[in-house]
Structures are given as structure tokens and as C-alpha cells.
CSV table of C-alpha atoms in Angstrom, one decimal:
chain,number,residue,atom,x,y,z
A,1,UNK,CA,0.0,0.0,0.0
A,2,UNK,CA,2.8,2.4,0.8
A,3,UNK,CA,4.3,2.0,-2.7
A,4,UNK,CA,1.0,3.3,-4.1
A,5,UNK,CA,1.1,6.6,-2.2
A,6,UNK,CA,3.7,8.4,-4.4
A,7,UNK,CA,1.7,7.3,-7.5
A,8,UNK,CA,-1.6,8.7,-6.1
A,9,UNK,CA,0.1,12.0,-5.1
A,10,UNK,CA,1.5,12.3,-8.6
A,11,UNK,CA,-1.8,11.7,-10.3
A,12,UNK,CA,-3.6,14.3,-8.1
A,13,UNK,CA,-0.9,16.8,-8.8
A,14,UNK,CA,-1.1,16.1,-12.5
A,15,UNK,CA,-4.9,16.6,-12.4
A,16,UNK,CA,-4.5,19.9,-10.5
A,17,UNK,CA,-1.9,21.2,-13.0
A,18,UNK,CA,-4.1,20.1,-15.9
A,19,UNK,CA,-7.0,22.1,-14.4
A,20,UNK,CA,-4.9,25.2,-14.1
A,21,UNK,CA,-3.4,24.8,-17.6
A,22,UNK,CA,-6.6,24.2,-19.4
A,23,UNK,CA,-8.4,27.2,-17.8
A,24,UNK,CA,-6.4,30.4,-18.5
A,25,UNK,CA,-9.6,32.4,-18.6
A,26,UNK,CA,-10.7,31.4,-15.1
A,27,UNK,CA,-9.8,32.8,-11.7
A,28,UNK,CA,-9.7,29.3,-10.2
A,29,UNK,CA,-6.6,29.0,-8.0
A,30,UNK,CA,-5.6,32.6,-9.2
A,31,UNK,CA,-7.4,35.0,-6.7
A,32,UNK,CA,-5.1,37.8,-5.6
A,33,UNK,CA,-2.3,36.8,-8.0
A,34,UNK,CA,0.1,39.5,-9.2
A,35,UNK,CA,-0.6,41.1,-12.5
A,36,UNK,CA,0.9,39.2,-15.5
A,37,UNK,CA,0.5,40.9,-18.9
A,38,UNK,CA,0.7,37.5,-20.6
A,39,UNK,CA,-2.6,36.3,-19.0
A,40,UNK,CA,-5.7,36.8,-21.1
A,41,UNK,CA,-7.7,38.0,-18.0
A,42,UNK,CA,-6.9,38.8,-14.4
A,43,UNK,CA,-7.9,38.1,-10.8
A,44,UNK,CA,-6.2,40.8,-8.7
A,45,UNK,CA,-7.9,43.5,-6.6
A,46,UNK,CA,-7.6,46.1,-9.4
A,47,UNK,CA,-8.9,44.1,-12.3
A,48,UNK,CA,-12.5,45.6,-12.0
A,49,UNK,CA,-11.0,49.1,-12.2
A,50,UNK,CA,-9.2,48.2,-15.4
A,51,UNK,CA,-12.1,46.1,-16.8
A,52,UNK,CA,-9.9,43.0,-17.5
A,53,UNK,CA,-11.1,40.5,-14.9
A,54,UNK,CA,-11.9,36.9,-15.8
A,55,UNK,CA,-15.6,36.1,-16.1
A,56,UNK,CA,-15.7,34.2,-12.9
A,57,UNK,CA,-13.9,36.8,-10.8
A,58,UNK,CA,-17.0,37.9,-9.0
A,59,UNK,CA,-18.0,34.4,-8.0
A,60,UNK,CA,-14.6,33.1,-7.0
A,61,UNK,CA,-12.8,36.2,-5.7
A,62,UNK,CA,-15.1,39.1,-5.7
A,63,UNK,CA,-17.0,41.2,-3.2
A,64,UNK,CA,-18.8,44.4,-4.3
A,65,UNK,CA,-16.7,44.6,-7.4
A,66,UNK,CA,-13.4,44.0,-5.6
A,67,UNK,CA,-11.5,41.1,-4.2
A,68,UNK,CA,-11.9,39.7,-0.7
A,69,UNK,CA,-8.4,40.9,0.0
A,70,UNK,CA,-7.4,43.5,2.6
A,71,UNK,CA,-7.8,46.1,-0.2
A,72,UNK,CA,-11.6,45.7,-0.6
A,73,UNK,CA,-13.5,48.9,-0.3
A,74,UNK,CA,-16.4,48.1,2.1
A,75,UNK,CA,-19.7,49.9,2.6
A,76,UNK,CA,-18.4,51.0,6.0
A,77,UNK,CA,-15.3,52.4,4.4
A,78,UNK,CA,-17.3,54.4,1.8
A,79,UNK,CA,-19.5,55.8,4.6
A,80,UNK,CA,-16.5,56.8,6.7
A,81,UNK,CA,-14.6,58.5,3.9
A,82,UNK,CA,-17.8,60.3,2.6
A,83,UNK,CA,-18.3,61.8,6.1
A,84,UNK,CA,-14.7,63.0,6.1
A,85,UNK,CA,-15.2,64.6,2.7
A,86,UNK,CA,-18.4,66.2,3.9
A,87,UNK,CA,-16.7,67.7,6.9
A,88,UNK,CA,-13.7,68.8,4.8
A,89,UNK,CA,-15.7,70.9,2.3
A,90,UNK,CA,-14.8,74.3,3.7
A,91,UNK,CA,-15.5,76.0,0.3
A,92,UNK,CA,-19.2,75.1,0.3
A,93,UNK,CA,-21.9,77.8,0.4
A,94,UNK,CA,-23.0,78.9,3.8
A,95,UNK,CA,-26.7,79.4,4.6
A,96,UNK,CA,-26.6,83.1,3.9
A,97,UNK,CA,-24.9,82.6,0.5
A,98,UNK,CA,-28.0,81.1,-1.2
A,99,UNK,CA,-31.7,81.8,-1.1
A,100,UNK,CA,-33.5,78.9,-2.8
A,101,UNK,CA,-37.1,79.1,-4.0
A,102,UNK,CA,-38.1,75.4,-4.6
A,103,UNK,CA,-41.8,76.2,-4.8
A,104,UNK,CA,-44.0,73.3,-5.9
A,105,UNK,CA,-43.2,69.7,-5.3
A,106,UNK,CA,-44.8,67.0,-7.6
A,107,UNK,CA,-45.2,63.3,-7.6
A,108,UNK,CA,-42.7,61.1,-9.5
A,109,UNK,CA,-45.6,60.0,-11.7
A,110,UNK,CA,-46.0,63.6,-12.9
A,111,UNK,CA,-42.5,64.2,-14.1
A,112,UNK,CA,-43.4,63.5,-17.7
A,113,UNK,CA,-46.2,66.0,-17.8
A,114,UNK,CA,-43.8,68.9,-18.8
A,115,UNK,CA,-46.0,71.4,-16.9
A,116,UNK,CA,-44.3,74.5,-15.4
A,117,UNK,CA,-45.6,74.6,-11.9
A,118,UNK,CA,-43.1,77.1,-10.6
A,119,UNK,CA,-43.5,80.6,-12.0
A,120,UNK,CA,-40.4,82.0,-10.2
A,121,UNK,CA,-36.7,81.1,-10.7
A,122,UNK,CA,-35.2,78.4,-8.4
A,123,UNK,CA,-32.4,80.7,-7.3
A,124,UNK,CA,-33.6,83.9,-5.6
A,125,UNK,CA,-30.1,84.9,-4.6
A,126,UNK,CA,-26.5,83.5,-4.8
A,127,UNK,CA,-23.5,85.2,-3.3
A,128,UNK,CA,-21.3,85.3,-6.4
A,129,UNK,CA,-18.2,86.0,-4.3
A,130,UNK,CA,-18.1,82.2,-4.0
A,131,UNK,CA,-17.2,82.0,-7.7
A,132,UNK,CA,-13.9,83.9,-7.1
A,133,UNK,CA,-12.6,81.0,-5.0
A,134,UNK,CA,-9.9,79.2,-7.0
A,135,UNK,CA,-11.8,75.9,-7.5
A,136,UNK,CA,-15.0,77.6,-8.5
A,137,UNK,CA,-13.2,79.9,-11.0
A,138,UNK,CA,-11.3,77.0,-12.5
A,139,UNK,CA,-14.5,75.0,-12.7
A,140,UNK,CA,-16.5,77.8,-14.4
A,141,UNK,CA,-13.8,78.3,-17.0
A,142,UNK,CA,-14.4,74.7,-18.2
A,143,UNK,CA,-18.2,75.1,-18.8
A,144,UNK,CA,-17.9,77.0,-22.1
A,145,UNK,CA,-15.5,74.4,-23.7
A,146,UNK,CA,-18.2,72.1,-25.0
A,147,UNK,CA,-20.8,71.8,-27.7
A,148,UNK,CA,-23.9,70.5,-26.0
A,149,UNK,CA,-25.3,68.6,-28.9
A,150,UNK,CA,-24.1,65.0,-29.1
A,151,UNK,CA,-22.8,63.9,-32.5
A,152,UNK,CA,-20.7,67.0,-32.9
A,153,UNK,CA,-17.1,66.3,-32.2
A,154,UNK,CA,-15.2,68.1,-29.4
A,155,UNK,CA,-11.8,69.5,-30.1
A,156,UNK,CA,-9.8,71.1,-27.3
A,157,UNK,CA,-7.2,73.8,-28.1
A,158,UNK,CA,-4.1,74.4,-25.9
A,159,UNK,CA,-5.9,76.9,-23.6
A,160,UNK,CA,-8.8,74.5,-23.0
A,161,UNK,CA,-6.4,71.7,-22.1
A,162,UNK,CA,-4.6,74.0,-19.8
A,163,UNK,CA,-7.9,74.8,-18.1
A,164,UNK,CA,-8.5,71.1,-17.4
A,165,UNK,CA,-5.0,70.9,-15.8
A,166,UNK,CA,-5.7,74.1,-13.8
A,167,UNK,CA,-8.9,72.7,-12.4
A,168,UNK,CA,-7.3,69.4,-11.4
A,169,UNK,CA,-4.4,71.3,-9.9
A,170,UNK,CA,-6.7,73.6,-7.8
A,171,UNK,CA,-9.0,70.8,-6.5
A,172,UNK,CA,-6.0,68.7,-5.5
A,173,UNK,CA,-4.9,71.5,-3.2
A,174,UNK,CA,-8.1,71.2,-1.2
A,175,UNK,CA,-8.7,69.1,2.0
A,176,UNK,CA,-11.6,67.4,0.2
A,177,UNK,CA,-9.4,65.8,-2.5
A,178,UNK,CA,-6.5,65.2,-0.1
A,179,UNK,CA,-9.0,63.1,2.0
A,180,UNK,CA,-10.0,61.2,-1.1
A,181,UNK,CA,-6.5,60.5,-2.4
A,182,UNK,CA,-5.3,59.4,1.1
A,183,UNK,CA,-8.2,57.0,1.3
A,184,UNK,CA,-7.6,55.5,-2.1
A,185,UNK,CA,-3.9,55.2,-1.6
A,186,UNK,CA,-4.5,53.4,1.7
A,187,UNK,CA,-6.8,51.0,-0.3
A,188,UNK,CA,-3.9,50.4,-2.8
A,189,UNK,CA,-5.8,52.0,-5.7
A,190,UNK,CA,-3.0,54.4,-6.5
A,191,UNK,CA,0.7,54.5,-5.6
A,192,UNK,CA,1.2,58.3,-6.1
A,193,UNK,CA,-0.7,61.5,-6.4
A,194,UNK,CA,0.6,61.9,-10.0
A,195,UNK,CA,-1.0,58.5,-11.0
A,196,UNK,CA,-4.2,59.6,-9.3
A,197,UNK,CA,-4.4,62.9,-11.1
A,198,UNK,CA,-3.5,61.4,-14.4
A,199,UNK,CA,-6.3,58.9,-14.0
A,200,UNK,CA,-8.8,61.6,-13.0
A,201,UNK,CA,-7.9,63.5,-16.2
A,202,UNK,CA,-8.5,60.5,-18.4
A,203,UNK,CA,-11.7,59.2,-16.8
A,204,UNK,CA,-13.4,62.7,-16.6
A,205,UNK,CA,-12.0,64.6,-19.6
A,206,UNK,CA,-11.1,61.8,-22.0
A,207,UNK,CA,-13.3,62.0,-25.1
A,208,UNK,CA,-15.5,59.2,-26.5
A,209,UNK,CA,-18.5,59.0,-28.9
A,210,UNK,CA,-22.1,59.0,-27.7
A,211,UNK,CA,-23.5,59.6,-31.2
A,212,UNK,CA,-21.8,58.8,-34.4
A,213,UNK,CA,-18.1,58.1,-34.7
A,214,UNK,CA,-17.1,61.6,-33.6
A,215,UNK,CA,-15.5,62.0,-30.2
A,216,UNK,CA,-18.4,64.1,-28.9
A,217,UNK,CA,-18.6,63.6,-25.2
A,218,UNK,CA,-16.9,63.1,-21.9
A,219,UNK,CA,-17.8,62.4,-18.3
A,220,UNK,CA,-17.2,66.0,-17.3
A,221,UNK,CA,-19.3,67.5,-20.1
A,222,UNK,CA,-22.2,65.1,-19.5
A,223,UNK,CA,-22.3,65.3,-15.7
A,224,UNK,CA,-21.5,69.0,-15.0
A,225,UNK,CA,-22.2,70.9,-18.2
A,226,UNK,CA,-25.1,68.9,-19.7
A,227,UNK,CA,-25.8,67.6,-23.2
A,228,UNK,CA,-28.7,67.4,-25.6
A,229,UNK,CA,-29.3,64.0,-27.2
A,230,UNK,CA,-32.4,63.1,-29.3
A,231,UNK,CA,-34.2,66.2,-28.2
A,232,UNK,CA,-33.7,65.7,-24.5
A,233,UNK,CA,-31.4,67.0,-21.8
A,234,UNK,CA,-29.0,64.4,-20.5
A,235,UNK,CA,-26.7,64.9,-17.6
A,236,UNK,CA,-26.6,68.5,-16.3
A,237,UNK,CA,-26.2,67.7,-12.6
A,238,UNK,CA,-24.5,70.8,-11.3
A,239,UNK,CA,-26.0,73.7,-9.3
A,240,UNK,CA,-23.5,76.3,-10.5
A,241,UNK,CA,-24.2,75.5,-14.1
A,242,UNK,CA,-27.9,75.6,-13.4
A,243,UNK,CA,-27.7,79.0,-11.6
A,244,UNK,CA,-25.6,80.6,-14.4
A,245,UNK,CA,-27.9,79.3,-17.2
A,246,UNK,CA,-31.0,80.4,-15.2
A,247,UNK,CA,-29.5,83.8,-14.7
A,248,UNK,CA,-29.1,84.1,-18.5
A,249,UNK,CA,-32.7,83.1,-19.1
A,250,UNK,CA,-31.7,79.8,-20.6
A,251,UNK,CA,-33.1,77.5,-17.9
A,252,UNK,CA,-36.8,77.5,-16.8
A,253,UNK,CA,-37.3,75.7,-13.5
A,254,UNK,CA,-40.6,73.6,-13.5
A,255,UNK,CA,-40.8,71.7,-10.2
A,256,UNK,CA,-39.1,69.3,-7.9
A,257,UNK,CA,-39.8,65.8,-6.7
A,258,UNK,CA,-37.3,65.6,-3.9
A,259,UNK,CA,-35.6,68.0,-1.4
A,260,UNK,CA,-32.9,66.5,0.7
A,261,UNK,CA,-32.9,66.3,4.5
A,262,UNK,CA,-30.0,68.7,5.2
A,263,UNK,CA,-30.6,72.0,6.9
A,264,UNK,CA,-27.4,73.5,5.5
A,265,UNK,CA,-25.4,73.1,2.4
A,266,UNK,CA,-24.7,70.9,0.6
A,267,UNK,CA,-28.2,69.8,0.0
A,268,UNK,CA,-29.8,67.7,-2.7
A,269,UNK,CA,-32.7,68.6,-5.1
A,270,UNK,CA,-34.2,66.4,-7.8
A,271,UNK,CA,-35.9,68.8,-10.2
A,272,UNK,CA,-37.6,69.2,-13.6
A,273,UNK,CA,-36.7,72.0,-15.9
A,274,UNK,CA,-36.4,73.2,-19.5
A,275,UNK,CA,-33.0,74.1,-20.9
A,276,UNK,CA,-33.2,76.4,-23.9
A,277,UNK,CA,-36.3,74.6,-25.2
A,278,UNK,CA,-35.2,71.0,-24.1
A,279,UNK,CA,-36.8,69.2,-21.2
A,280,UNK,CA,-35.2,67.4,-18.3
A,281,UNK,CA,-37.5,64.9,-16.6
A,282,UNK,CA,-35.5,64.4,-13.5
A,283,UNK,CA,-32.2,66.2,-12.8
A,284,UNK,CA,-30.7,65.6,-9.4
A,285,UNK,CA,-28.0,67.9,-8.1
A,286,UNK,CA,-26.1,68.9,-5.0
A,287,UNK,CA,-27.0,72.4,-4.0
A,288,UNK,CA,-24.4,74.7,-2.5
A,289,UNK,CA,-21.5,72.2,-2.6
A,290,UNK,CA,-18.0,73.2,-3.8
A,291,UNK,CA,-16.9,71.8,-7.2
A,292,UNK,CA,-14.3,69.7,-5.4
A,293,UNK,CA,-16.9,68.1,-3.2
A,294,UNK,CA,-19.0,66.8,-6.1
A,295,UNK,CA,-15.9,65.8,-8.1
A,296,UNK,CA,-14.6,63.9,-5.1
A,297,UNK,CA,-17.8,61.9,-4.4
A,298,UNK,CA,-18.5,61.1,-8.0
A,299,UNK,CA,-14.9,59.9,-8.5
A,300,UNK,CA,-15.0,57.9,-5.3
A,301,UNK,CA,-18.2,56.1,-6.4
A,302,UNK,CA,-16.9,55.5,-9.9
A,303,UNK,CA,-13.7,53.9,-8.6
A,304,UNK,CA,-15.3,51.9,-5.8
A,305,UNK,CA,-18.7,50.9,-7.3
A,306,UNK,CA,-18.7,51.4,-11.1
A,307,UNK,CA,-22.2,50.6,-12.5
A,308,UNK,CA,-23.6,50.1,-9.0
A,309,UNK,CA,-25.4,52.1,-6.3
A,310,UNK,CA,-22.7,53.6,-4.0
A,311,UNK,CA,-24.0,53.9,-0.5
A,312,UNK,CA,-22.6,57.0,1.3
A,313,UNK,CA,-23.2,59.0,4.4
A,314,UNK,CA,-23.3,62.8,4.7
A,315,UNK,CA,-23.9,64.5,8.0
A,316,UNK,CA,-25.4,61.3,9.4
A,317,UNK,CA,-27.9,60.9,6.5
A,318,UNK,CA,-27.6,58.1,4.0
A,319,UNK,CA,-27.2,59.0,0.3
A,320,UNK,CA,-26.7,56.9,-2.8
A,321,UNK,CA,-24.8,57.8,-5.9
A,322,UNK,CA,-25.1,55.9,-9.2
A,323,UNK,CA,-22.3,55.9,-11.7
A,324,UNK,CA,-22.0,54.1,-15.1
A,325,UNK,CA,-18.8,53.4,-17.0
A,326,UNK,CA,-18.7,54.0,-20.8
A,327,UNK,CA,-18.3,50.4,-22.1
A,328,UNK,CA,-17.7,51.1,-25.8
A,329,UNK,CA,-14.2,52.5,-25.5
A,330,UNK,CA,-11.3,52.5,-23.0
A,331,UNK,CA,-8.1,54.2,-22.1
A,332,UNK,CA,-4.8,53.0,-20.8
A,333,UNK,CA,-4.8,49.3,-19.9
A,334,UNK,CA,-8.5,48.8,-20.5
A,335,UNK,CA,-9.8,51.4,-18.0
A,336,UNK,CA,-13.2,52.9,-18.4
A,337,UNK,CA,-14.4,56.5,-18.9
A,338,UNK,CA,-17.2,57.9,-16.8
A,339,UNK,CA,-20.5,57.9,-18.7
A,340,UNK,CA,-22.6,59.5,-15.9
A,341,UNK,CA,-22.8,60.1,-12.2
A,342,UNK,CA,-25.8,61.4,-10.2
A,343,UNK,CA,-27.5,61.2,-6.8
A,344,UNK,CA,-30.2,58.5,-6.9
A,345,UNK,CA,-31.6,58.5,-3.3
A,346,UNK,CA,-31.4,59.7,0.2
A,347,UNK,CA,-33.8,59.7,3.1
A,348,UNK,CA,-35.1,62.2,5.6
């Protein structure tokens, strides 16, 4: 019987090796392995971020889009860092900086009616001294760099590219973005601030096509500036953009279906409006937040929960942000651009 043991061990080892060899597209026996560019797919903690995981990564190694390793971003981790970001937003509007006139609230079932139930503007007053703060000024300079109609190619000149860099440079000086970067570095998502900023520029400002073959869109344009596609407003989730367009007479506020629970800024409003003749059925937006605050939370959720509801906490209140990656094109080593990001729910 003893003579048979080596033979049995050899057979078992051979079977195990055969299983590994014949399944290069599987994560079986490969969870948490180091990146190997020769592999057709991957099973490490960052493969969801790069979009190159094996098909069975979730079932064998995954948890909420990331591995079970010590680097997993948990719901508790998201809630903790979002509270830190909330407290760090010293550039937000104070109560006296904004007078909001939300007027009539409607039922969700009425959002398609396209009836203007609010005869007065949403913003009665905004302290425009806010806009002279470096991150606000850098943000506002970006808003006129886009053609709102999809299908029309975007082309950035040297000044516009410099404005993108200036915005990233200014937000990275803030406590908000320092909190975010510190958290993501601790989670082994980035090894340097330079890598982080480079990734932010690609995921937010990188161009892709929503219409024809023209590179006509980006995450930043869609989320913060707004677009028109097939006769409807898409994106447009920023209060500063809304205020400036309303002031110019280009936005007509119709109603809202949700007003957040916060008694100070930032708050959240889900509203209906018409933008220069085009209707937005539901457009959720933070109100009174700094540009870096929105940029940080949307980036956090896209990195941690791409394509899923991202459960956060702000001032003790739960809030969910939904992001979606653009799946038709990639940058770098298979990484995804941001398609959209917006607030989907919170509770009183």
C-alpha cells in the first residue's frame, strides 16, 4: 500500500496542473495573484478598475466589485470617507450665500407632464463671491468648452487643455481631495498623487462617442455641463451651471420631486426644468457644494462601485450615488471612462 502513495500523489498533482493549464480564462486558483500581462484575463484587486477580470472573478474572488483581500472597499469604508469629505468641504456655500425658492413639489408620476408649476426662478439669490474662489473659478472656466449637442465632435485647443489641468491642480490643493486621495492610496488603488491625477484627467476629460463616430462627449461634459441627445437634456447635474444658465434666461425651473434632509449646504434637489427649449424629466443635483466636493464623491463612487449604487453618508444621512462606465471605449490598460454620475436616493 505504501508503494502506491507516491503514485496517487503524482496523479492528483497532475490533475490539478491540468486544471490550471486548461483554464487560463478562469480565476480558479488565481485569486489575488500578481498582474501578469501575458494572461488573457486577471484576478487581482484592481482588475475591476481596469475592466480586465476573468468572467468568474466575482463568484470566485469578488465582493462588491473588488476582491476579498485587505484592499476591498467596504460599505463602511465608503460611509466613513464620505463623512470625512463632507466635513472637509470648507469651500461650500453657507446658509446666507444662497436663497432657494423650490416652490411646488410634484409626484414622481407627474415628471413626464412637462408642466411648469413654478413661475419663479429656483435661485432667488446666490453670493457670487463664491465664484472667485480658485476651485469655483477653475470649474466655471471649463463650462464653455463644450458643444452641448451629441454627434458634434469636441476638439480642445491648448488653452482648454490648460484649463483642465488648472482645475485638477486647484482641486488637489483642497482638503476634500486630499482626503479622497489618502483613502484611495490606503486602499492600494494608487501609488502616487501623480498617478491619481492622471487617472482623473482620463476618466473625466477623455473623449468618446455617444453619437456617431465623432468623439463628442466626456464624463465632465455630461455630468457637469449637460448635453442634448435626441431632443432631450441628458446629464446636467450641477447647481453652479444651473444658476448661471437660469440667470441668462436659458433655464426655466418647472418643479421638484425631492428635497434633501440637510438643513445646511450641501443639500440635494431632484428637479424638472427646460433648458433652452429642451426638457429634463429628473435632474438631481447637489446644491451649495463646492466643485471639489461633487468631483470627489462622484470619483470615489466610480472607482469603488462602477455601475452600482454607491452607499454613502453625509452628516449622518444616507445617500446613494449611481455611476456608469462607458463600455464602448477604454483608455490605458482597459480602463473605463465615466459615462454618468448622479444622486439617486437619500432619506429624511
